[in-house]
Short mmCIF file of C-alpha atoms and ligand atoms in Angstrom, two decimals:
data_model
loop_
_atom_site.label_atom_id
_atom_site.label_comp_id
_atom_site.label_asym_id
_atom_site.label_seq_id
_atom_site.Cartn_x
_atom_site.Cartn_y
_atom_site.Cartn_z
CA UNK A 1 0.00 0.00 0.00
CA UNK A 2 1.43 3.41 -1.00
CA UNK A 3 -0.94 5.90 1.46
CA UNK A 4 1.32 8.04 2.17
CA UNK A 5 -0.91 10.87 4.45
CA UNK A 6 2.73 11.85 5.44
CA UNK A 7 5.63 13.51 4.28
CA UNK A 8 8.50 15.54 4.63
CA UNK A 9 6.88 18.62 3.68
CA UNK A 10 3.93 18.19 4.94
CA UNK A 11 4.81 18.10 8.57
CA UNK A 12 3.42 20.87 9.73
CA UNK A 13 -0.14 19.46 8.85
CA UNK A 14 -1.50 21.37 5.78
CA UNK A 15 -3.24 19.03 3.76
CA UNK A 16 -1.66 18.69 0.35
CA UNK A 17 -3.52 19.47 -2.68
CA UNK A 18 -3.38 16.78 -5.36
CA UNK A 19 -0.65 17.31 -8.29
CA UNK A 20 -3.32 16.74 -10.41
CA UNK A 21 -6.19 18.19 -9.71
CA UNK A 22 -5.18 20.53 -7.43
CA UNK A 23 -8.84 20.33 -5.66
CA UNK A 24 -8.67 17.02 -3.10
CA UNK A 25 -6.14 16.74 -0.78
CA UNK A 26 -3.05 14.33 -2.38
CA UNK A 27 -3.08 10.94 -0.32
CA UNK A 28 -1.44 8.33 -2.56
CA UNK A 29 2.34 8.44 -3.80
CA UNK A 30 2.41 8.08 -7.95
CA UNK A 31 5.35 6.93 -9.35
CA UNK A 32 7.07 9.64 -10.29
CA UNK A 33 7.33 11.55 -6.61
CA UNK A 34 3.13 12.88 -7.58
CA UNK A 35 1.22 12.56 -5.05
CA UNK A 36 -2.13 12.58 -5.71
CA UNK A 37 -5.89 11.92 -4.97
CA UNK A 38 -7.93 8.66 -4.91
CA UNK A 39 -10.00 9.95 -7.71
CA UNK A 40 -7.06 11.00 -9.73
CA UNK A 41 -5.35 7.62 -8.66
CA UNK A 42 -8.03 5.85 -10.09
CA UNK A 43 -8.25 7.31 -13.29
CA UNK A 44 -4.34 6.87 -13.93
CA UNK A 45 -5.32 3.69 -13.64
CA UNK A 46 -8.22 2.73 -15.65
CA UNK A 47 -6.89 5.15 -18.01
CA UNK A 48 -3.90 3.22 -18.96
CA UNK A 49 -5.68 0.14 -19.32
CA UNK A 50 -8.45 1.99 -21.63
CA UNK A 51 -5.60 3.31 -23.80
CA UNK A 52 -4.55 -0.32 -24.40
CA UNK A 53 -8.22 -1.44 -25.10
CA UNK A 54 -8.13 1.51 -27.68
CA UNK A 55 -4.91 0.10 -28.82
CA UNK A 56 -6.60 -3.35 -29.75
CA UNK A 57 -9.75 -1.89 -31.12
CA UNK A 58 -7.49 -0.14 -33.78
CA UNK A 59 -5.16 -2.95 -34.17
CA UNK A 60 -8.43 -5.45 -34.67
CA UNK A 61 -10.54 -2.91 -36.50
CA UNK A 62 -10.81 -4.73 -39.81
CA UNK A 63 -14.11 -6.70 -39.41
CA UNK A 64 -14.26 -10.18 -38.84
CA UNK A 65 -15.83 -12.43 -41.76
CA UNK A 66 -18.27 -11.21 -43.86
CA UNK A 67 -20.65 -10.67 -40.32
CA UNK A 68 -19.89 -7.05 -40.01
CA UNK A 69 -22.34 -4.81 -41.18
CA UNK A 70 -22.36 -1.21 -42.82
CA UNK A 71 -19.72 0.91 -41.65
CA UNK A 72 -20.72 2.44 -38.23
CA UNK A 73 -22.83 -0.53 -37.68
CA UNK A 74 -20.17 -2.87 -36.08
CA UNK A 75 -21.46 -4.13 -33.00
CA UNK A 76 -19.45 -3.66 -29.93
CA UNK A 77 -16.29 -5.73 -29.40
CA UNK A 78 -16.75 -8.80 -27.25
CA UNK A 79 -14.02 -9.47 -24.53
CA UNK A 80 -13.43 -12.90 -22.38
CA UNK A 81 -11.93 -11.65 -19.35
CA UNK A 82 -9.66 -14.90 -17.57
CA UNK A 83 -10.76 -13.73 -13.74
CA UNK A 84 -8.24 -15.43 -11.51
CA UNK A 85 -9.56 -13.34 -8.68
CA UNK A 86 -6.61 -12.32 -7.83
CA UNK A 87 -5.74 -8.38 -7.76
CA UNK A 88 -4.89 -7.98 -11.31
CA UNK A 89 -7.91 -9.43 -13.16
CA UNK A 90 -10.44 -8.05 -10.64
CA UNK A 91 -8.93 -4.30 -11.28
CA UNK A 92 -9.55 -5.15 -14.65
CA UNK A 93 -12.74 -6.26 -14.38
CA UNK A 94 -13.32 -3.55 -12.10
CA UNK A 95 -12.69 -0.78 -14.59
CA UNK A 96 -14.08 -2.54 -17.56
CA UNK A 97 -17.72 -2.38 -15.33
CA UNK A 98 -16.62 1.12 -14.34
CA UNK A 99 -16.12 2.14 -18.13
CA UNK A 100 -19.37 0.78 -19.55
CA UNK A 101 -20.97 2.27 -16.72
CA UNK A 102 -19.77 5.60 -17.37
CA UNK A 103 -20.13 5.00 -21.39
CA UNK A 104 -24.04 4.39 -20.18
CA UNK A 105 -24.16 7.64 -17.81
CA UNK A 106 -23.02 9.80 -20.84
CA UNK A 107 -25.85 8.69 -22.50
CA UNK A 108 -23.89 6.49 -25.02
CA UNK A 109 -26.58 3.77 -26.79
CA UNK A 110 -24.54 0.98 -27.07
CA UNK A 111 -20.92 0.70 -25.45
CA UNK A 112 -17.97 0.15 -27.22
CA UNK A 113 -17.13 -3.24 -25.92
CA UNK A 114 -19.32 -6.11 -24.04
CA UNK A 115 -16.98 -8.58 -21.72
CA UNK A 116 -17.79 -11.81 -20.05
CA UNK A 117 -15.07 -13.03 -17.19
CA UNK A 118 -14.29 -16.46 -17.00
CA UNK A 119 -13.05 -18.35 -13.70
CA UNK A 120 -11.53 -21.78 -14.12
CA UNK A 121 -11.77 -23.49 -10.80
CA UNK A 122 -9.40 -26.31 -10.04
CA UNK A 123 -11.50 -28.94 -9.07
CA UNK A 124 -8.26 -31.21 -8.74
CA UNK A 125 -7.38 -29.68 -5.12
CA UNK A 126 -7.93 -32.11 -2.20
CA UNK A 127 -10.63 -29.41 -0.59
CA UNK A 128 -12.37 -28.94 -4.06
CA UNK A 129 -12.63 -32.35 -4.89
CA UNK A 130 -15.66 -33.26 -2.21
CA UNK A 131 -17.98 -30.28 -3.24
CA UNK A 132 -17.65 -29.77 -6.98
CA UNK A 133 -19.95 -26.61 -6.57
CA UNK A 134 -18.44 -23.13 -7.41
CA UNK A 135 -16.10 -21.51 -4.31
CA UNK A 136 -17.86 -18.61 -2.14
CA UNK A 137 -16.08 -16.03 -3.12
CA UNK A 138 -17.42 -15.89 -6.82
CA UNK A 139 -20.91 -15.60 -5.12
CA UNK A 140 -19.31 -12.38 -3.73
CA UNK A 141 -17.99 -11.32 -6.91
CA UNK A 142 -21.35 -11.66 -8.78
CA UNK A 143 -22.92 -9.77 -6.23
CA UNK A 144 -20.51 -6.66 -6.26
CA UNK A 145 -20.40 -6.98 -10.44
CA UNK A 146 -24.37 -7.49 -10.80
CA UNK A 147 -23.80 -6.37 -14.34
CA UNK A 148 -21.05 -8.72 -15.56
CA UNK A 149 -21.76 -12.18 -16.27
CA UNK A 150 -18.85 -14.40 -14.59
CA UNK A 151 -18.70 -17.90 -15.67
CA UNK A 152 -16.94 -20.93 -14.00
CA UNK A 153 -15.05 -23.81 -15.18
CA UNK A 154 -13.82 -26.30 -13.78
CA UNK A 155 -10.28 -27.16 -14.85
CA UNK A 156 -10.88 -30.53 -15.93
CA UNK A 157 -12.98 -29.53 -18.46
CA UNK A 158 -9.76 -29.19 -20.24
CA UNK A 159 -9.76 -32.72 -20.78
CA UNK A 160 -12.14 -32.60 -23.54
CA UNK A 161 -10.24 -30.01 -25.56
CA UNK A 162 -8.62 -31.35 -28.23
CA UNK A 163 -5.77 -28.30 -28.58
CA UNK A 164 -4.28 -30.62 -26.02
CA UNK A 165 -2.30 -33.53 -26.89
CA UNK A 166 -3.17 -35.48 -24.03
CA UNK A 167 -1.07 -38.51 -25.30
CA UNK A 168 2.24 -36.16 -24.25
CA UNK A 169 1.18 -36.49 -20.70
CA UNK A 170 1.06 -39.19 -18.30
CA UNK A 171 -1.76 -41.76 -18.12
CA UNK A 172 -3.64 -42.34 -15.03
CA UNK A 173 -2.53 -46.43 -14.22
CA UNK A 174 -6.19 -46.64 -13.45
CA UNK A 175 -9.72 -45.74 -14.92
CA UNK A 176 -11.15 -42.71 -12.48
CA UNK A 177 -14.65 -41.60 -12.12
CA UNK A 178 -14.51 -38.40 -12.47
CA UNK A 179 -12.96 -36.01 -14.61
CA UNK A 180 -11.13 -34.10 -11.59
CA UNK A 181 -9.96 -37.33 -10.20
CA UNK A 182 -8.40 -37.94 -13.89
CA UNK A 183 -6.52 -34.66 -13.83
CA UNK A 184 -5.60 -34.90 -10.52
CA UNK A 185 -4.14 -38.23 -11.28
CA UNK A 186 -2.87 -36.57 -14.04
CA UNK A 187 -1.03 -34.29 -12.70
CA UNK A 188 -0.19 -36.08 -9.66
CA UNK A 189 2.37 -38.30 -12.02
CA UNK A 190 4.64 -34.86 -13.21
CA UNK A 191 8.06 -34.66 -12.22
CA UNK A 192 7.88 -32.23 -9.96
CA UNK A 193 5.92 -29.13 -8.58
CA UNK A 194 7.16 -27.03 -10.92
CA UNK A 195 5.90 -29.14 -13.45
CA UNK A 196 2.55 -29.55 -11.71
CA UNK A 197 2.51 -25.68 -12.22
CA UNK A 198 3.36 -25.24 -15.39
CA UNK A 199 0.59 -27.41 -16.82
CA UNK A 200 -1.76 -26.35 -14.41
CA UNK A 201 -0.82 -22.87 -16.06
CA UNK A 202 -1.44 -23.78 -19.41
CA UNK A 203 -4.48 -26.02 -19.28
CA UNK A 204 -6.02 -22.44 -17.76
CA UNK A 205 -4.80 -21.11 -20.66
CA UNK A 206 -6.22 -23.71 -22.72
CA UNK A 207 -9.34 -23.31 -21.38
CA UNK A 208 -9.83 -19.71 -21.71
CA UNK A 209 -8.92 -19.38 -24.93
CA UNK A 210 -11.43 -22.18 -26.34
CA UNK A 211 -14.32 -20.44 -23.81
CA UNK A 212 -13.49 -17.25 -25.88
CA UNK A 213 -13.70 -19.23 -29.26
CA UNK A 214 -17.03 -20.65 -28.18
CA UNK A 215 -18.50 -17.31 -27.11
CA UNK A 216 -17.51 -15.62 -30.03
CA UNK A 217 -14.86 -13.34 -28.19
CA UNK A 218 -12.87 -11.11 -30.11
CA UNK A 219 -10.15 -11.16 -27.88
CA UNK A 220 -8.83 -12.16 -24.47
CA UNK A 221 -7.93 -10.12 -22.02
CA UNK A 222 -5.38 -11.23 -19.55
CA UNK A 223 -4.91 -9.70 -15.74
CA UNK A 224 -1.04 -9.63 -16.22
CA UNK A 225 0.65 -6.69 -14.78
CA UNK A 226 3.96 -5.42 -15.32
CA UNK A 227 5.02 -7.23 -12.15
CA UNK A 228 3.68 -10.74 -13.03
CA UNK A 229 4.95 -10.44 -16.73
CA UNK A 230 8.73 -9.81 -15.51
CA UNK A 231 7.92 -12.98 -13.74
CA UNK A 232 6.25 -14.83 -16.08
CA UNK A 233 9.34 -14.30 -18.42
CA UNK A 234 12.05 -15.52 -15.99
CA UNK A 235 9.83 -18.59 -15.22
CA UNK A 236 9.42 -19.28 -18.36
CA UNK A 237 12.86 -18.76 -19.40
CA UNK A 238 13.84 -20.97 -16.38
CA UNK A 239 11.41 -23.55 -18.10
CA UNK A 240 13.20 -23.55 -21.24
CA UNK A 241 10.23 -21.41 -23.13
CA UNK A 242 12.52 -18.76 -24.09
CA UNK A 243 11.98 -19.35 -27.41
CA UNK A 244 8.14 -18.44 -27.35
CA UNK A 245 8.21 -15.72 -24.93
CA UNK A 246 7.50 -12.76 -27.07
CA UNK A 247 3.94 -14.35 -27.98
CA UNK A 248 3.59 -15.10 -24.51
CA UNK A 249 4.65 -11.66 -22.84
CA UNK A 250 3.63 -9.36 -25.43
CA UNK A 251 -0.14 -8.72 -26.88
CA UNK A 252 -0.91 -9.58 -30.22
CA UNK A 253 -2.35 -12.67 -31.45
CA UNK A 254 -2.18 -16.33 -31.81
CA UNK A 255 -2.97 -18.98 -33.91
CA UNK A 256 -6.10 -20.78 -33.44
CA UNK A 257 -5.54 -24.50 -34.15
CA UNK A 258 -8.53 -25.93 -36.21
CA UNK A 259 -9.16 -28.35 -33.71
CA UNK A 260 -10.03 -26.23 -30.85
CA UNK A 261 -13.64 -26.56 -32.73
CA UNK A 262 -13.70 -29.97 -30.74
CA UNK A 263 -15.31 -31.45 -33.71
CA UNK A 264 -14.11 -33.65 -36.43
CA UNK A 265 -11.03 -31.58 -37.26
CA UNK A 266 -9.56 -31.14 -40.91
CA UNK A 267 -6.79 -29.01 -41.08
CA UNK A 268 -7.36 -28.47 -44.79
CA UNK A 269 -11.14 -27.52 -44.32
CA UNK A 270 -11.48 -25.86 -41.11
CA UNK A 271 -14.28 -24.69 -39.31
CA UNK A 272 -14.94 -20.71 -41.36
CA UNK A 273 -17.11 -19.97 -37.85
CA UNK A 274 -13.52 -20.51 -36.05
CA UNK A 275 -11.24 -17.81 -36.74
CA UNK A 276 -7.50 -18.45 -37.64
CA UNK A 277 -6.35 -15.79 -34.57
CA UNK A 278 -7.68 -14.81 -31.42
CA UNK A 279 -6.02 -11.48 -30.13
CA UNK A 280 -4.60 -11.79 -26.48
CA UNK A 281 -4.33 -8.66 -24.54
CA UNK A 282 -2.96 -7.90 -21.24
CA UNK A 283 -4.27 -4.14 -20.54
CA UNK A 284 -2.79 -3.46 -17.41
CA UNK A 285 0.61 -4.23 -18.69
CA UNK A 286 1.90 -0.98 -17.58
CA UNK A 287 1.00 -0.91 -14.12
CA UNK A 288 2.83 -2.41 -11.11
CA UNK A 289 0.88 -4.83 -8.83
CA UNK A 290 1.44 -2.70 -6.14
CA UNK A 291 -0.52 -0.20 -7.70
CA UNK A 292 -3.11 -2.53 -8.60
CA UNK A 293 -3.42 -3.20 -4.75
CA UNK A 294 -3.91 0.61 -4.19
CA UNK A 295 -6.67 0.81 -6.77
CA UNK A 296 -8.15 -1.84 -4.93
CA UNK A 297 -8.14 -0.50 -1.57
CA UNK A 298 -9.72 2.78 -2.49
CA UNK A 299 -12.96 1.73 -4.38
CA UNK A 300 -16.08 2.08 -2.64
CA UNK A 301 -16.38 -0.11 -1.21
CA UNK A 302 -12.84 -1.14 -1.32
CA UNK A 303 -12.78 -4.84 -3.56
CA UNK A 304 -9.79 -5.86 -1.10
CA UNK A 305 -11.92 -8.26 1.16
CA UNK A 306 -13.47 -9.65 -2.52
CA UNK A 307 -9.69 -11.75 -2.90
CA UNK A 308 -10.21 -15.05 -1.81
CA UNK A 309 -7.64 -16.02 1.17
CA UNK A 310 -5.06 -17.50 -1.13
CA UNK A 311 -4.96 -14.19 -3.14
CA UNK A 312 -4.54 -11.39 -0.17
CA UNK A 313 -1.08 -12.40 1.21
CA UNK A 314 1.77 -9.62 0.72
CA UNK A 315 3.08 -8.68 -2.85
CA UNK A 316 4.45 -12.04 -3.34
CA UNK A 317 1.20 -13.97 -5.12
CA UNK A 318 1.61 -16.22 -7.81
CA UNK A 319 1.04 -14.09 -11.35
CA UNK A 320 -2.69 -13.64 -12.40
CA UNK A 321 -5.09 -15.47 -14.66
CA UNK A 322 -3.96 -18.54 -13.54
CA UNK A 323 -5.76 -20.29 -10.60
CA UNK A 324 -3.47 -20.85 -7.33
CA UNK A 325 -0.78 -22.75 -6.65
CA UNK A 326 -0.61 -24.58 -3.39
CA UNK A 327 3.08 -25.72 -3.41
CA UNK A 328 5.95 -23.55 -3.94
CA UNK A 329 6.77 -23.64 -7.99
CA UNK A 330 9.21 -21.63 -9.62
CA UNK A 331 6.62 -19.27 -10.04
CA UNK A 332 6.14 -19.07 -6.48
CA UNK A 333 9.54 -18.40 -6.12
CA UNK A 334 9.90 -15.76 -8.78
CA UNK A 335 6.53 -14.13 -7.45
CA UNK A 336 8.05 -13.52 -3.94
CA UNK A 337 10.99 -12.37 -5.40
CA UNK A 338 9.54 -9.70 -8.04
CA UNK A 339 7.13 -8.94 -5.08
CA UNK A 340 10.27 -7.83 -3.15
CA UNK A 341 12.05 -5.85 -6.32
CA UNK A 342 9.10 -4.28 -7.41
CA UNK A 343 8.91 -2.24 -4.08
CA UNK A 344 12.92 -0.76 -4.62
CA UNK A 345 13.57 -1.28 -8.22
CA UNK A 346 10.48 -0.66 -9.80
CA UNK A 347 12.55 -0.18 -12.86
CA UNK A 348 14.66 -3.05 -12.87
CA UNK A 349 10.91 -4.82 -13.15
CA UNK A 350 9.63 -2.77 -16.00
CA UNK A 351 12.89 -3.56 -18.05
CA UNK A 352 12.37 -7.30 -18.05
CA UNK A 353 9.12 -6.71 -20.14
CA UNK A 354 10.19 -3.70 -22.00
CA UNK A 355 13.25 -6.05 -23.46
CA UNK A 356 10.60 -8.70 -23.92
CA UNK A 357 8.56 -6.37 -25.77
CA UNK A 358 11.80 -5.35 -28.21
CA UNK A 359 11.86 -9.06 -29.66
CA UNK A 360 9.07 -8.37 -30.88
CA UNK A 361 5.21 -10.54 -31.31
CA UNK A 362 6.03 -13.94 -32.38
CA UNK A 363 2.70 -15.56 -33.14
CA UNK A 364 1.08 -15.75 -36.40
CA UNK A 365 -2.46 -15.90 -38.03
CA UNK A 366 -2.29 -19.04 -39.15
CA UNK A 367 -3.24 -22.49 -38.50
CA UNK A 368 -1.14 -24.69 -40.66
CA UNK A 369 2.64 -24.35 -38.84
CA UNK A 370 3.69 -27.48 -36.50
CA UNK A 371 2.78 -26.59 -32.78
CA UNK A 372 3.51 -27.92 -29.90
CA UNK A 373 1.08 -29.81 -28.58
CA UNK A 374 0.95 -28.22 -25.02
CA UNK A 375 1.62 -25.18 -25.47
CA UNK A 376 1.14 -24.40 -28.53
CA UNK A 377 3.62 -22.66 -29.72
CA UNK A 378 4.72 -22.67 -32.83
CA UNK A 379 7.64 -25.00 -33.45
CA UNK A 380 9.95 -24.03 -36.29
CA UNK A 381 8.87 -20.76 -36.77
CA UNK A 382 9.72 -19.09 -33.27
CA UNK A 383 12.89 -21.19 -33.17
CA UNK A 384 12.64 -23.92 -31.32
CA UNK A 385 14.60 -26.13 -33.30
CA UNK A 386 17.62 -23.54 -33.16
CA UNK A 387 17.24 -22.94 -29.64
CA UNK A 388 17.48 -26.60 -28.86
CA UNK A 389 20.38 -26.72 -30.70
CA UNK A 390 22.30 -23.93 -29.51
CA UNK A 391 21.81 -25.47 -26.06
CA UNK A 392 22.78 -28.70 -27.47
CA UNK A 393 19.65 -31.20 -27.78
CA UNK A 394 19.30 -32.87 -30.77
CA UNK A 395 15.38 -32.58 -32.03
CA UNK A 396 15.37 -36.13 -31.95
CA UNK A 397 12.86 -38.19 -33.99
CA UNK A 398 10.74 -35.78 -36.19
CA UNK A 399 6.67 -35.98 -36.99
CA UNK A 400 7.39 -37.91 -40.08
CA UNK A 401 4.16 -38.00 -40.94
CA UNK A 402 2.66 -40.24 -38.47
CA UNK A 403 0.40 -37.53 -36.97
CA UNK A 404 2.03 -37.63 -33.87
CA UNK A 405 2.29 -34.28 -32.61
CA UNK A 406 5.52 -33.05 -31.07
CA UNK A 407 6.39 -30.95 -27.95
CA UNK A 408 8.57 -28.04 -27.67
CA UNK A 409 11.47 -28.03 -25.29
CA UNK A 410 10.10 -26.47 -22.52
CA UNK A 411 7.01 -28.42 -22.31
CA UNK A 412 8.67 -31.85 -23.00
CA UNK A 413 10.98 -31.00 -20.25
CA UNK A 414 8.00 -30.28 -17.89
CA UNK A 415 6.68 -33.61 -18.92
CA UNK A 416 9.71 -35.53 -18.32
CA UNK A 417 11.71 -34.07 -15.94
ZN1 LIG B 1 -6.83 14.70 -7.85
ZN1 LIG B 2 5.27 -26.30 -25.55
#
């Protein structure tokens, strides 16, 4: 929390007048030694995620299809928002239902975008697995967002997505009867909690980006914040994902394989409903979470007590949009430790993505490239086959043909070991 009522100059008790407004009295520190008002404070920060919204309306402007109507009759932009509950992706849901709001007081017709949030649930944990029903805490988020409609799913639903190559992964030794008892057994045969982590990470990936496809979203938005995307880079650099980190740091978008239509799947016909790309945005890329834990302290009422217990410890949480991680992964690790540099470096933190950002978006439109078949990423075109060999791994046996889809290095050494 950055309330700072106090300060050097202010110690003979005059209120201070906010650097911005100059009309309520300055309470919370801004970055660059501003200090400022809650009001103020909270448009700084819905502002810079609406200017990246704005950003993806004009990058995704050409209509879709042959849908669209007459100019000036597009109908508003459809967003899935992945709500991991955590502080990141309930500011953003925050001040997308605080936008539309204020689009509706202005007497604005129809708003520029419409959103639905999406909360995958992981039904594999021990305490989940007795009552499959929803957690609490979404009951208190659909009562302080009456307006937005917030899905949940569990995350073995993933098993029935067929953007998965579930042969890459481990095979439960015996039938289970029920899909959360598959994953967890699933999951319970990875190497190691890292590993666990990982896959956990990108099945909620996996899953939000084929709930998009099937509600006809026309992009994703993400909860990342500067903070959790320097940490999602070193993790996944520590994983061996190097290669595919500018598609998964930066926004922009990525290919949709054919068969995320979960039908019968031909690569050479697919689905024309499906698009080839879905765009994935992270809005609040340019915000620390510290900040985002400000923002959330001073709404009225403050969302704060909204976080579900594994959500509200110190800085150190585990990065959003991806549900929580009980044991202590690599991301774990990295979270505490960006949660600690953020505080006293804040720039060292913002450098990590901004170099990210430099190597430019690495996914592509279309459908047809070899990807892996966890994470999708594509193979040969974002270098995997280099980076393998500059780190000296051959690529070992190749597709050849047999349909057998491969796995990038990162993901086959999550698989592994
Ligand atoms: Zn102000
Ligand atoms: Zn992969």
């Amino acid at each position: 929390m950055t309330t700072a009522a106090t300060s050097p100059a202010d110690a003979t008790g005059v209120s201070r007048p906010c650097n911005r407004c100059k009309e309520q009295e300055g309470t919370i520190e801004l970055r660059v030694a501003e200090t400022v008002c809650k009001s103020c404070f909270a448009y700084y920060v819905s502002s810079k995620a609406i200017k990246r919204l704005e950003a993806l309306q004009r990058e995704t402007s050409a209509p879709r299809g042959s849908g669209s109507g007459p100019r000036g009759q597009r109908r508003p932009q459809r967003y899935l928002v992945g709500l991991s509950c955590g502080p990141s992706s309930t500011t953003l849901l925050h001040v997308l239902t605080e936008n539309v709001r204020q689009q509706r007081a202005r007497g604005q017709k129809t708003a520029r975008f419409e959103y639905i949030a999406v909360h995958v649930v992981d039904d594999t944990l021990p305490s989940s697995s007795a009552e499959p029903e929803e957690p609490s805490y979404l009951a208190a988020y659909r009562a302080r967002f009456p307006d937005a409609d917030i899905l949940s799913v569990p995350l073995s639903s993933a098993l029935t997505l067929q953007s998965i190559d579930w042969t890459s992964l481990p095979s439960p030794p015996s039938p289970k009867t029920t899909p959360a008892q598959t994953l967890s057994s699933i999951l319970s045969l990875l190497p190691s909690t890292t590993s666990r982590a990982d896959i956990r990470r990108l099945l909620v990936r996996h899953i939000l980006i084929a709930t998009a496809t099937q509600h006809t979203c026309d992009a994703l938005l993400l909860g990342h914040n500067t903070t959790s995307l320097a940490e999602l880079t070193l993790s996944e650099t520590a994983k061996g994902r190097g290669f595919s980190l500018p598609s998964l740091v930066n926004d922009g978008a990525v290919a949709l394989p054919a068969r995320l239509d979960g039908g019968a799947a031909n690569p050479n016909n697919p689905n024309p409903n499906i698009p080839a790309s879905l765009p994935i945005y992270s809005p609040l890329r340019e915000l620390f979470r510290n900040e985002l834990l400000t923002y959330l302290s001073h709404t009225t009422p403050p969302l704060t007590p909204l976080l579900p217990a594994s959500e509200t410890g110190s800085a150190g949480n585990t990065n959003s949009a991806v549900v929580s991680h009980r044991d202590l992964s690599i991301d774990d690790v990295l979270a505490r430790y960006f949660g600690a540099v953020e505080a006293s470096y804040p720039s060292v933190v913002a450098n990590v993505v901004r170099t990210t950002g430099k190597l430019g978006h690495g996914g592509s439109g279309g459908s047809t490239e070899t990807v892996c078949g966890l994470c999708g990423a594509g193979l040969d075109e974002l270098g995997d086959e280099r980076w393998r060999g500059e780190i000296g791994i051959d690529a070992g046996e190749r597709d050849g043909g047999s349909g057998k889809r491969r796995l990038c290095y990162g993901c086959e050494r999550s698989v592994r070991g």
